[in-house]
PDB file of C-alpha atoms in Angstrom:
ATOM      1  CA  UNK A  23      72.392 -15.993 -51.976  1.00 57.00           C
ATOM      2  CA  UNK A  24      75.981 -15.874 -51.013  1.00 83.00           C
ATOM      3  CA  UNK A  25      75.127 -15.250 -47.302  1.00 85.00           C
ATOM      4  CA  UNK A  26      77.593 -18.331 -45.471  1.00 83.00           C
ATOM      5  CA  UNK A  27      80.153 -16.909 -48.190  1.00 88.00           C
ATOM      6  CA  UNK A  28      79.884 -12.956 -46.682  1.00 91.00           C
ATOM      7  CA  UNK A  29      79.384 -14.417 -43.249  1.00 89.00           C
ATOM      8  CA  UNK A  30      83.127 -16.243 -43.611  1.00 90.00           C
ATOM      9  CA  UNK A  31      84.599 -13.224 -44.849  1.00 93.00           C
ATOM     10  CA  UNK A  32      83.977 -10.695 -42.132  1.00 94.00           C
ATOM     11  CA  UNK A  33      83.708 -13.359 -39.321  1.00 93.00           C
ATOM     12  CA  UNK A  34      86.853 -15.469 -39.843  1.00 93.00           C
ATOM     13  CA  UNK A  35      89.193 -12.084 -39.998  1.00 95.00           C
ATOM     14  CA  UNK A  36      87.102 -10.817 -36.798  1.00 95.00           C
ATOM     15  CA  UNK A  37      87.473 -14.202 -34.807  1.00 94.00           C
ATOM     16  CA  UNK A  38      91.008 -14.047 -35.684  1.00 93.00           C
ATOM     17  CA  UNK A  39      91.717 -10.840 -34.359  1.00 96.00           C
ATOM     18  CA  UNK A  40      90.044 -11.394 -30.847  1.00 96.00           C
ATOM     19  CA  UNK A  41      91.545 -14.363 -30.617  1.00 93.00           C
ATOM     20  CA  UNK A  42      88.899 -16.706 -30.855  1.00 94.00           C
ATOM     21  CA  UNK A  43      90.381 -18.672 -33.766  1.00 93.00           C
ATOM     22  CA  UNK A  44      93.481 -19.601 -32.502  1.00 92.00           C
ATOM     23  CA  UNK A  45      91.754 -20.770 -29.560  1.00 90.00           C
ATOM     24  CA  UNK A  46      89.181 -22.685 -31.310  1.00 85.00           C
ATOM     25  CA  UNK A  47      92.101 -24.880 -33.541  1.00 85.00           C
ATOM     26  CA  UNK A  48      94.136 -25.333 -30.613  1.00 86.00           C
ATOM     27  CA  UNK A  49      90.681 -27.326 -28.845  1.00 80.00           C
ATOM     28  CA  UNK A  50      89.870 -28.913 -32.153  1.00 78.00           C
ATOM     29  CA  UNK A  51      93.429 -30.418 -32.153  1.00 81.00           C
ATOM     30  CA  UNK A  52      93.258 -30.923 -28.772  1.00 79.00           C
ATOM     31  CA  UNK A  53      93.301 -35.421 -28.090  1.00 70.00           C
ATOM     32  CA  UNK A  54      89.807 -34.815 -26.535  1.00 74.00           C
ATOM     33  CA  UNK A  55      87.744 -36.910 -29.201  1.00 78.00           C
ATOM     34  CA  UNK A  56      84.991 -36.384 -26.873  1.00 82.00           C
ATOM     35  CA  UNK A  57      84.507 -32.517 -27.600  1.00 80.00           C
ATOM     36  CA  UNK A  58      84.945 -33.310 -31.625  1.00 79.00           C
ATOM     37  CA  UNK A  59      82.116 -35.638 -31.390  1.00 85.00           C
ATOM     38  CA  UNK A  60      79.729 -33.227 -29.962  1.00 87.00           C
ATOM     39  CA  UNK A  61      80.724 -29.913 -32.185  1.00 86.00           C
ATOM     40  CA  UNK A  62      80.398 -32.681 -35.603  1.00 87.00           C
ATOM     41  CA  UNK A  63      76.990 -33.745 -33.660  1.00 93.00           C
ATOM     42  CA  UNK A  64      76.169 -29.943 -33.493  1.00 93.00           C
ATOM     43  CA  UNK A  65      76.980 -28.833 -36.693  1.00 91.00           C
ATOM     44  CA  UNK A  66      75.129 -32.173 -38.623  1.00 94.00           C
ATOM     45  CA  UNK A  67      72.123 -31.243 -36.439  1.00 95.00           C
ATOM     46  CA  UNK A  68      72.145 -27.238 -37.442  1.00 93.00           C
ATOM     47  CA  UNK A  69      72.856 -28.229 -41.173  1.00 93.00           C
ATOM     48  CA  UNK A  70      69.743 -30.806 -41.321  1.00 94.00           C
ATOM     49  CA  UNK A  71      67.241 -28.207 -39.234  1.00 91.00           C
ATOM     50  CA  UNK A  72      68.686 -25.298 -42.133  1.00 91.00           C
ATOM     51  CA  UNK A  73      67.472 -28.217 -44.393  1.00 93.00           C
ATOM     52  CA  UNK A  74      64.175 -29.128 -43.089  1.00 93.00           C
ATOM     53  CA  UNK A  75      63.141 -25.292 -42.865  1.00 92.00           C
ATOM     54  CA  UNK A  76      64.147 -24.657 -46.504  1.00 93.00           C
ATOM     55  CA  UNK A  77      62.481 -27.928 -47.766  1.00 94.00           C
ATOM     56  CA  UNK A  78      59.517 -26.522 -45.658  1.00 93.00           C
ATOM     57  CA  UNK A  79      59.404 -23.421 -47.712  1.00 92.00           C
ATOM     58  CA  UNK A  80      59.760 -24.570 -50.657  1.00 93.00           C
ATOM     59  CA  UNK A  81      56.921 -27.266 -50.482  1.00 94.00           C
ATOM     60  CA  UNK A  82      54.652 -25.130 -48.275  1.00 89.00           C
ATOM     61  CA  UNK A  83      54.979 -21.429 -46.872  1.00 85.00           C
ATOM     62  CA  UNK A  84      57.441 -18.848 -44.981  1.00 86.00           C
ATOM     63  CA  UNK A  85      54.205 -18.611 -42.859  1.00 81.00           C
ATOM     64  CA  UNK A  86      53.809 -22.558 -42.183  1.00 84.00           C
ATOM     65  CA  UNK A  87      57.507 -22.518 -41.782  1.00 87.00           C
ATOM     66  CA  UNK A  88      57.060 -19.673 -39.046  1.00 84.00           C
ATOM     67  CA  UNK A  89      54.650 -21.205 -37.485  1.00 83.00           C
ATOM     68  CA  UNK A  90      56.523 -24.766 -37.048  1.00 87.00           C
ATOM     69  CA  UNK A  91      59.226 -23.039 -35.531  1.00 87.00           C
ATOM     70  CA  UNK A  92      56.676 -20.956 -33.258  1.00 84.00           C
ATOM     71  CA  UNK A  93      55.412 -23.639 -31.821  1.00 85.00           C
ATOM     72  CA  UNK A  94      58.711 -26.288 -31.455  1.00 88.00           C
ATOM     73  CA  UNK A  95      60.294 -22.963 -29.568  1.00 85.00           C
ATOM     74  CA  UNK A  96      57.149 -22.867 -27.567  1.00 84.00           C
ATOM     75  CA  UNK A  97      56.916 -26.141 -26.276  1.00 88.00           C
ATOM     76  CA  UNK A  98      60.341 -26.277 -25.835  1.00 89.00           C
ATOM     77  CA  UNK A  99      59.974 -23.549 -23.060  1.00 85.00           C
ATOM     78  CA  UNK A 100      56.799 -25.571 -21.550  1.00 87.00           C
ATOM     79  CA  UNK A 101      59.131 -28.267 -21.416  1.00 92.00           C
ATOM     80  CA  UNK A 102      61.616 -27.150 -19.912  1.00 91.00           C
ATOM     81  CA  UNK A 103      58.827 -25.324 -17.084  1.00 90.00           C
ATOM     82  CA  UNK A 104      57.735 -28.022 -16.103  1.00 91.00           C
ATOM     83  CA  UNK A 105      61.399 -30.719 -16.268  1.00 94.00           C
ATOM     84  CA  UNK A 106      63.164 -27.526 -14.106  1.00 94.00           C
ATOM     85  CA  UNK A 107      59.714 -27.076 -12.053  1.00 92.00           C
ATOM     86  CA  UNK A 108      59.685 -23.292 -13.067  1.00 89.00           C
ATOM     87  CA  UNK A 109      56.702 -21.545 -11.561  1.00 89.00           C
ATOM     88  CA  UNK A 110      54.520 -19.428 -14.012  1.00 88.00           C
ATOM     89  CA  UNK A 111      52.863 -16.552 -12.458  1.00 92.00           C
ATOM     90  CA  UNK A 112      49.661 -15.015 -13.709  1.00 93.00           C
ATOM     91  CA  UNK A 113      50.388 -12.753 -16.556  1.00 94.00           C
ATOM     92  CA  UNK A 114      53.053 -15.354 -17.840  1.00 90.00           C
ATOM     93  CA  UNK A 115      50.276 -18.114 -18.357  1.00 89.00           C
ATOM     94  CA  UNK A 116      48.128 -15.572 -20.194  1.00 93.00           C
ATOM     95  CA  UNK A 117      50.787 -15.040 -22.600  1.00 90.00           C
ATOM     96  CA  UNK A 118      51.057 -19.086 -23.073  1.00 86.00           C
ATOM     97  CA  UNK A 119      47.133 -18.568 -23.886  1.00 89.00           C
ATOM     98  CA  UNK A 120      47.804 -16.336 -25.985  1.00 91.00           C
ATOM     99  CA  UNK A 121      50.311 -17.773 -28.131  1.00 85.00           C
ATOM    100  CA  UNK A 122      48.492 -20.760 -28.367  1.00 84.00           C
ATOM    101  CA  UNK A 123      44.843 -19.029 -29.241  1.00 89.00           C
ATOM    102  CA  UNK A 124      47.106 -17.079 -32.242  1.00 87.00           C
ATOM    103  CA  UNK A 125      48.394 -20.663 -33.714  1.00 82.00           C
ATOM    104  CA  UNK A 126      44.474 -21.390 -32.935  1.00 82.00           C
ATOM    105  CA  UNK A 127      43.316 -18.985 -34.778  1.00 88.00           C
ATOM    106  CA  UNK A 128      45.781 -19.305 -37.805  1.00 83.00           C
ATOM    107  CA  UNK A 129      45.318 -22.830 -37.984  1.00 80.00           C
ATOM    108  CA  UNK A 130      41.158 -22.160 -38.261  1.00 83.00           C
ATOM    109  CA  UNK A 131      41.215 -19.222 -40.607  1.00 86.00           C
ATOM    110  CA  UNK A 132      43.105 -21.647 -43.142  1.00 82.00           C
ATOM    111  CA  UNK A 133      41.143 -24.466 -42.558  1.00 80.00           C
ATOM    112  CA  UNK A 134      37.646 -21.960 -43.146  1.00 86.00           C
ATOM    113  CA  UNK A 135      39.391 -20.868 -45.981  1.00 85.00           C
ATOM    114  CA  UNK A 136      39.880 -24.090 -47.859  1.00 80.00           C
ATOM    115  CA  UNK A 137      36.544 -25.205 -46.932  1.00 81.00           C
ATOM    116  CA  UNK A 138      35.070 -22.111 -48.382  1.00 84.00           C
ATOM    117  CA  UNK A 139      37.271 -22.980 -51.961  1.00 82.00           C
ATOM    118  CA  UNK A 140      35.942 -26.027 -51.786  1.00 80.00           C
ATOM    119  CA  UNK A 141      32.430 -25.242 -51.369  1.00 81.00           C
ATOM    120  CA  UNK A 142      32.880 -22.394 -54.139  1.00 71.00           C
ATOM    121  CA  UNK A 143      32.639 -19.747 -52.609  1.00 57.00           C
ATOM    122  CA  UNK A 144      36.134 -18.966 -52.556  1.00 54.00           C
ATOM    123  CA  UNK A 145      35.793 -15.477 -54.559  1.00 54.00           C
ATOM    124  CA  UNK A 146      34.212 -12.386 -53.748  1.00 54.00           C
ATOM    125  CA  UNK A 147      30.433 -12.249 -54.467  1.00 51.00           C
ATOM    126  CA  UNK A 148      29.014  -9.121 -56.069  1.00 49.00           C
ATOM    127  CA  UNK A 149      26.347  -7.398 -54.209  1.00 51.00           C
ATOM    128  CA  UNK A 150      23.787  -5.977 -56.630  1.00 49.00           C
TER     129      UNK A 150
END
């Protein structure tokens, strides 16, 4: 619950003994409005994805939340493959198959499943 609030505790006395503090007022103050823009861009964009993914939870799953993030990660790294021009050997597009056939999979197995509930046969049947 109080996570951010432990997190400040033992990171701002750590950052302030190696340093890192200081260093990161004195560029904050700094007259470079350029470099305040994009740390207040970064820091709205991580506090609206920490929003989406607890919205997500709430109103779905941990699992559909997992598997959002699965797949944004994973075609961010096709993405960037193919804008860089990256070459993918062998065992490296098997492992893009296979990450893809899981999601597959999941995706299926929940789909079967909801058209088993709403065909009635979502329970067990009793063998006799």
């Amino acid at each position: 619950l109080y996570i951010n609030l432990y997190a400040t505790l033992i990171l701002l006395p750590a950052s302030h003994y190696v340093g890192q503090f200081q260093r990161g007022i004195v560029m904050l103050c700094s007259n470079s409005s350029t470099k305040s823009m994009l740390l207040l861009q970064l820091n709205l964009s991580a506090a609206l994805g920490q929003v989406f993914i607890f919205l997500t939870i709430h109103h779905f799953s941990p699992l559909t939340c997992t598997t959002i993030t699965t797949t944004r990660k994973f075609f961010t790294i096709l993405l960037s493959v193919y804008k860089f021009g990256h070459v993918l050997v062998v065992w490296q597009w098997m492992s893009i198959g296979l990450v893809f056939g899981g999601l597959y999979l999941q995706i299926a197995a929940k789909l079967f499943e909801r058209h088993n509930e709403d065909q009635g046969g979502g329970g067990k049947k009793k063998v006799e």
